[in-house]
JSON list of C-alpha atoms in Angstrom, two decimals:
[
{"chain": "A", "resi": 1, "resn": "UNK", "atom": "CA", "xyz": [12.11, 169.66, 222.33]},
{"chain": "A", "resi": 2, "resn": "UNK", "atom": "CA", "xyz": [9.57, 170.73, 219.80]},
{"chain": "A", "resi": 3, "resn": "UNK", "atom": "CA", "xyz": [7.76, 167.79, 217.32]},
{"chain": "A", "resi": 4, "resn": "UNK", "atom": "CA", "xyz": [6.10, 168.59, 213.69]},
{"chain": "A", "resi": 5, "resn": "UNK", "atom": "CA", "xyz": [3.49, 166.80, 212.33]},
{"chain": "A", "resi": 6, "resn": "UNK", "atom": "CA", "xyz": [2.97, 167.10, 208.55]},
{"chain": "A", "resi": 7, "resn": "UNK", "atom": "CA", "xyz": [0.05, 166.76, 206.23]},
{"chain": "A", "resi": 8, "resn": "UNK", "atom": "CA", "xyz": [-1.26, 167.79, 202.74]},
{"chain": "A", "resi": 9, "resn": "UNK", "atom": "CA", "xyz": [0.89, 166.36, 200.51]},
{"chain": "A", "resi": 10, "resn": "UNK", "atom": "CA", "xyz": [-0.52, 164.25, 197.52]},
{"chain": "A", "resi": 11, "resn": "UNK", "atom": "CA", "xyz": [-0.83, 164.05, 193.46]},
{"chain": "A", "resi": 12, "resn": "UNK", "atom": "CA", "xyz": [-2.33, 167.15, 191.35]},
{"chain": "A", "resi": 13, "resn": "UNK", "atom": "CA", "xyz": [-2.24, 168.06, 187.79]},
{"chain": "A", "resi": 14, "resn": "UNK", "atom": "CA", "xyz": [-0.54, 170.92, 186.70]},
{"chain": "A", "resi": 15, "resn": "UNK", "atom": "CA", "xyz": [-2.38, 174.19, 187.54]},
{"chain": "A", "resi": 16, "resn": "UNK", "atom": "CA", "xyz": [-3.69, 172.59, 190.52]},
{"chain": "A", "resi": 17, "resn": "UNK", "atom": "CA", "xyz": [-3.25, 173.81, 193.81]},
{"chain": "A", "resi": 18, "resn": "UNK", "atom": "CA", "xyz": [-2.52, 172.01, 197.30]},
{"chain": "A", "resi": 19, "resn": "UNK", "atom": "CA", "xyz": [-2.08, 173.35, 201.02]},
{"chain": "A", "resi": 20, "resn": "UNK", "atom": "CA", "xyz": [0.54, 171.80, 203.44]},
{"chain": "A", "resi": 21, "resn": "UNK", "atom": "CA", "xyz": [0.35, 171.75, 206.99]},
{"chain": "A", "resi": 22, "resn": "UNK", "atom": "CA", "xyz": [2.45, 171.72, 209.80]},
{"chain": "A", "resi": 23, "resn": "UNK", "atom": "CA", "xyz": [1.58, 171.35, 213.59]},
{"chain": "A", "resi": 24, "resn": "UNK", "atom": "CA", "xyz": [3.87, 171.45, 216.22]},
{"chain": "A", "resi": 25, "resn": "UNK", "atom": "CA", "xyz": [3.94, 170.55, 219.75]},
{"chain": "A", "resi": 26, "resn": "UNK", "atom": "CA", "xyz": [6.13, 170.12, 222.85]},
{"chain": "A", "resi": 27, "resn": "UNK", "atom": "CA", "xyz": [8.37, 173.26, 223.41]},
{"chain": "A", "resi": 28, "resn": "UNK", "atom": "CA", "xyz": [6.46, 175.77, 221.27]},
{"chain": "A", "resi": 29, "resn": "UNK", "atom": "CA", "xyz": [7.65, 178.84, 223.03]},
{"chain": "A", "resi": 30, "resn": "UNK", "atom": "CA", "xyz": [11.16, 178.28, 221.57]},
{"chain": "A", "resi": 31, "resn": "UNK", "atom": "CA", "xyz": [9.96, 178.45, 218.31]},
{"chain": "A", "resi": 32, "resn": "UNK", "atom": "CA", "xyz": [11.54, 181.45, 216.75]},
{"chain": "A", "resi": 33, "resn": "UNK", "atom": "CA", "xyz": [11.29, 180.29, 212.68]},
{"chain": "A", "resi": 34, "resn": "UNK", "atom": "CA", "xyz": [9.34, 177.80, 211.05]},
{"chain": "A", "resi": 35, "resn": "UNK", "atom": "CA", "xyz": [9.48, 177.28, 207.08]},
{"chain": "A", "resi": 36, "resn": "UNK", "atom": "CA", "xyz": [9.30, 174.83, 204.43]},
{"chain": "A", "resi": 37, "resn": "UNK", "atom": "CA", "xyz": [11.68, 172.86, 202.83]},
{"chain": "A", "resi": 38, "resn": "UNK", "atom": "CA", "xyz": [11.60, 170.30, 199.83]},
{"chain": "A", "resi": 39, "resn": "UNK", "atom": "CA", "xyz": [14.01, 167.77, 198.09]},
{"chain": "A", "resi": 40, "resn": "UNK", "atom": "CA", "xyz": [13.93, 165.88, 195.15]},
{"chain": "A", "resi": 41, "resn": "UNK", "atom": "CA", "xyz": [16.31, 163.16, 194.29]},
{"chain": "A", "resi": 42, "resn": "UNK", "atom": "CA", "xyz": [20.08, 163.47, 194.24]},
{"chain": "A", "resi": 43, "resn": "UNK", "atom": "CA", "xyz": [19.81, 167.42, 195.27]},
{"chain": "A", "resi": 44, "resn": "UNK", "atom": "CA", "xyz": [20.12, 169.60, 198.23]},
{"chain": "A", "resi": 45, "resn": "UNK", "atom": "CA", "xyz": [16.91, 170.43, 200.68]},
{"chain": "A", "resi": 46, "resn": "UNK", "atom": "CA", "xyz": [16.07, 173.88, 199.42]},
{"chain": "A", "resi": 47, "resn": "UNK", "atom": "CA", "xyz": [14.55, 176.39, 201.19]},
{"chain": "A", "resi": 48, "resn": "UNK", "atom": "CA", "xyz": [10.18, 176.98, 200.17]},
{"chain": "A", "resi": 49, "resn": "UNK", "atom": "CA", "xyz": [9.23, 179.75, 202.19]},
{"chain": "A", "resi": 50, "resn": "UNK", "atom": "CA", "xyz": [9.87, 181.00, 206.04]},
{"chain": "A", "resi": 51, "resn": "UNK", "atom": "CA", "xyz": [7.78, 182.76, 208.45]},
{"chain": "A", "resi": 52, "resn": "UNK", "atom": "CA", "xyz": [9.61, 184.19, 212.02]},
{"chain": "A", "resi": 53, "resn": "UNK", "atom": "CA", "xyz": [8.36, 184.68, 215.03]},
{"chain": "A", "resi": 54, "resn": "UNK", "atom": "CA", "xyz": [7.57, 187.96, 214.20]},
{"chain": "A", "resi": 55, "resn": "UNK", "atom": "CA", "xyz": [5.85, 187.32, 210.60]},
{"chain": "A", "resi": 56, "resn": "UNK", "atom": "CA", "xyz": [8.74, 188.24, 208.77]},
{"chain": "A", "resi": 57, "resn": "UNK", "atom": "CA", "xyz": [8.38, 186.27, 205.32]},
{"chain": "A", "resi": 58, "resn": "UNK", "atom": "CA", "xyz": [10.70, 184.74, 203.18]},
{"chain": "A", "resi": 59, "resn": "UNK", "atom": "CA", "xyz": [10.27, 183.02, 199.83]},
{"chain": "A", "resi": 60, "resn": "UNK", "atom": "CA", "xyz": [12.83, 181.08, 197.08]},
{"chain": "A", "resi": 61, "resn": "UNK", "atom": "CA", "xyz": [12.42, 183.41, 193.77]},
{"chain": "A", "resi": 62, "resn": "UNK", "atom": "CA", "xyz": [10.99, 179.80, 192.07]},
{"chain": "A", "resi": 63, "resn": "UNK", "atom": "CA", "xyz": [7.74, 180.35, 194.28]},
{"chain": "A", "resi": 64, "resn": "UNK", "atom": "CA", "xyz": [7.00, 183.88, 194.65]},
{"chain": "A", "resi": 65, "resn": "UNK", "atom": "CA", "xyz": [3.96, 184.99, 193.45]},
{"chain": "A", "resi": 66, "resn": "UNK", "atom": "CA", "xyz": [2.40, 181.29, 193.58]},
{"chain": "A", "resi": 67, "resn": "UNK", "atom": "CA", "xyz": [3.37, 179.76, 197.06]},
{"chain": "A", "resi": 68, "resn": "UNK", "atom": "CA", "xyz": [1.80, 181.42, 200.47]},
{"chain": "A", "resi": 69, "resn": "UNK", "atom": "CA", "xyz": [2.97, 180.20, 203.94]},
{"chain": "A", "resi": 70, "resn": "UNK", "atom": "CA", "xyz": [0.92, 181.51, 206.76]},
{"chain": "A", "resi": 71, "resn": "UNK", "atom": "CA", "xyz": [0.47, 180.51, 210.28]},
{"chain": "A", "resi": 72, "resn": "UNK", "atom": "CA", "xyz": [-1.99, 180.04, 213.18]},
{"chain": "A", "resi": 73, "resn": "UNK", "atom": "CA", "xyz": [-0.33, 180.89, 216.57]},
{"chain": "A", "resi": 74, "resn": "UNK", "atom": "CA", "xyz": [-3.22, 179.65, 218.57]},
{"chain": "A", "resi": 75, "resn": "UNK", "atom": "CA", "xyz": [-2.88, 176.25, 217.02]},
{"chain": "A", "resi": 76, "resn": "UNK", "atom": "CA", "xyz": [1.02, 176.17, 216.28]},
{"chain": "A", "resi": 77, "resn": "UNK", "atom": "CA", "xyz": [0.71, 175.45, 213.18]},
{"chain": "A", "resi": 78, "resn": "UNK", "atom": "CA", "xyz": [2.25, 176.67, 209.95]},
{"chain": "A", "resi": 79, "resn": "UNK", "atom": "CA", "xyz": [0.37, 176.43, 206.17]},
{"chain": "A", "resi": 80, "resn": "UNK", "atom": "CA", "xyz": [1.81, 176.43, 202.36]},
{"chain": "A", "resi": 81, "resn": "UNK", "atom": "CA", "xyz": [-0.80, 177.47, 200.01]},
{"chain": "A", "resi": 82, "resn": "UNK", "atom": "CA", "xyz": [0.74, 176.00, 196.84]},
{"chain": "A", "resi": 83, "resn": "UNK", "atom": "CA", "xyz": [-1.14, 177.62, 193.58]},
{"chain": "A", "resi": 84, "resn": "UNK", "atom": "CA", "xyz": [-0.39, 177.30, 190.02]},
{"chain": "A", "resi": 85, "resn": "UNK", "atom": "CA", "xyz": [1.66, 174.06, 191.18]},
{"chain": "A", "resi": 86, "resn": "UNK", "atom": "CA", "xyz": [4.13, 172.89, 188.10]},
{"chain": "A", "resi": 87, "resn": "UNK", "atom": "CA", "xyz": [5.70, 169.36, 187.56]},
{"chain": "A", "resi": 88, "resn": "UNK", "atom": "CA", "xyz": [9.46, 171.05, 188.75]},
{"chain": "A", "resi": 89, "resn": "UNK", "atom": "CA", "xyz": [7.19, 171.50, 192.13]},
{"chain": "A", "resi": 90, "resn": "UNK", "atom": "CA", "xyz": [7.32, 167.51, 192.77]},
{"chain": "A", "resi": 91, "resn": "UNK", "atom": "CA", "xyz": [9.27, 167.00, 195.62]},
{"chain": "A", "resi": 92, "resn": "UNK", "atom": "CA", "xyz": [9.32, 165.89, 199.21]},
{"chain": "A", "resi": 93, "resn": "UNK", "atom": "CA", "xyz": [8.36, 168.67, 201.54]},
{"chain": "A", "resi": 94, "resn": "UNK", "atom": "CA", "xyz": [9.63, 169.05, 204.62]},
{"chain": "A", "resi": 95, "resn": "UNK", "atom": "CA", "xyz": [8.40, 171.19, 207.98]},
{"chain": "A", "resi": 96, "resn": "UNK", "atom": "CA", "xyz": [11.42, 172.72, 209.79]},
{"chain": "A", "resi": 97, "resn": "UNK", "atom": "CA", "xyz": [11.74, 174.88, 213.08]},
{"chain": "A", "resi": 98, "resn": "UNK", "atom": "CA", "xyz": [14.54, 177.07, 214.31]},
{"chain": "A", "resi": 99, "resn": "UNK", "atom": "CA", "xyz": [14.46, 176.51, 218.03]},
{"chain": "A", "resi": 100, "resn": "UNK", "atom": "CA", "xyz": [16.12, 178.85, 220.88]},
{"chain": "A", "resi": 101, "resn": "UNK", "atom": "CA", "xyz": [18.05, 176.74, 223.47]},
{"chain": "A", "resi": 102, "resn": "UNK", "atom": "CA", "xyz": [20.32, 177.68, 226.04]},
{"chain": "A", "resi": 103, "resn": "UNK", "atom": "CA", "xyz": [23.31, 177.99, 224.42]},
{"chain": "A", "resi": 104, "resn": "UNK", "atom": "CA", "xyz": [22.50, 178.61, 221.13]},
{"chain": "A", "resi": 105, "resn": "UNK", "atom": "CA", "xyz": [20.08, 176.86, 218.42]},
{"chain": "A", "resi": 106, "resn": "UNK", "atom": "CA", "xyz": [18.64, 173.58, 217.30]},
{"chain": "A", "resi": 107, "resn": "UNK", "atom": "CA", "xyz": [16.10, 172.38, 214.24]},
{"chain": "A", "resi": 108, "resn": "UNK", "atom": "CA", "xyz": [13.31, 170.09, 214.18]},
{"chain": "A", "resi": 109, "resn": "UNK", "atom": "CA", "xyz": [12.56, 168.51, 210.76]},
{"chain": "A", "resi": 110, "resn": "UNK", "atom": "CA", "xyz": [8.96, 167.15, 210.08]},
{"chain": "A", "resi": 111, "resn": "UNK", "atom": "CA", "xyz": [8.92, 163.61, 208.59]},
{"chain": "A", "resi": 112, "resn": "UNK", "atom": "CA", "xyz": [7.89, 164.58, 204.65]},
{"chain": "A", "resi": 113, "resn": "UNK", "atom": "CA", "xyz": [5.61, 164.64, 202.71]},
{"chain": "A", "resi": 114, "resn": "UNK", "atom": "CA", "xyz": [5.28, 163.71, 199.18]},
{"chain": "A", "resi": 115, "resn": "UNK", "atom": "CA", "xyz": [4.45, 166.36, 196.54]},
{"chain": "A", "resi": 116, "resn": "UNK", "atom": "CA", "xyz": [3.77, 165.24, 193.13]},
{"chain": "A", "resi": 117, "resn": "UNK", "atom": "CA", "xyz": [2.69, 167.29, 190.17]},
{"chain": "A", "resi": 118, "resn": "UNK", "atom": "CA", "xyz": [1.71, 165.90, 186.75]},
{"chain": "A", "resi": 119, "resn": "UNK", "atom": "CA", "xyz": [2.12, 167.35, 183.39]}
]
């Protein structure tokens, strides 16, 4: 089983930036996706930004150009540089793997963390 361990989140003003991080431990080799996720209130988890296995990137249109998820292999960790943050940003944020197992696939969710932006 693979566990995520989240950190980063906070308060900023409008314009501000903050960076998210992700570690994960336990079985990293299955790892083949790990993104980020965030939910406000009453709606869906959306999807932030991905990063595979093989760096392929993937961002929602709302972040492009201001959001950047990287990772660190050698530390198993994943990063969302959030720039240019706006109050429509404030949400819960939430790691999440895509994990190989034998027959098939599994996520891990991280436990949240809070995101608020003020106008």
């Amino acid at each position: 089983q693979v566990q995520l361990v989240e950190s980063g989140g906070g308060w900023v003003q409008a314009g501000g930036s903050l960076r998210l991080s992700c570690a994960a431990s336990g079985s990293i080799g299955t790892i083949r996706s790990m993104g980020w996720y965030r939910q406000t209130p009453g709606k869906q988890r959306e999807l932030v930004a991905t990063i595979t296995r093989f760096g392929t990137l993937t961002y929602a249109d709302s972040v492009k150009g201001r959001f950047t998820i990287s990772r660190d292999t050698a530390k198993n960790a994943v990063f969302l540089q959030m720039n240019s943050l706006k109050p429509e940003d404030t949400a819960v944020y939430y790691c999440k793997t895509l994990n190989s197992a034998m027959y098939g696939t599994y996520e891990t969710w991280g436990q949240g963390t809070q995101v608020t932006v003020s106008s």
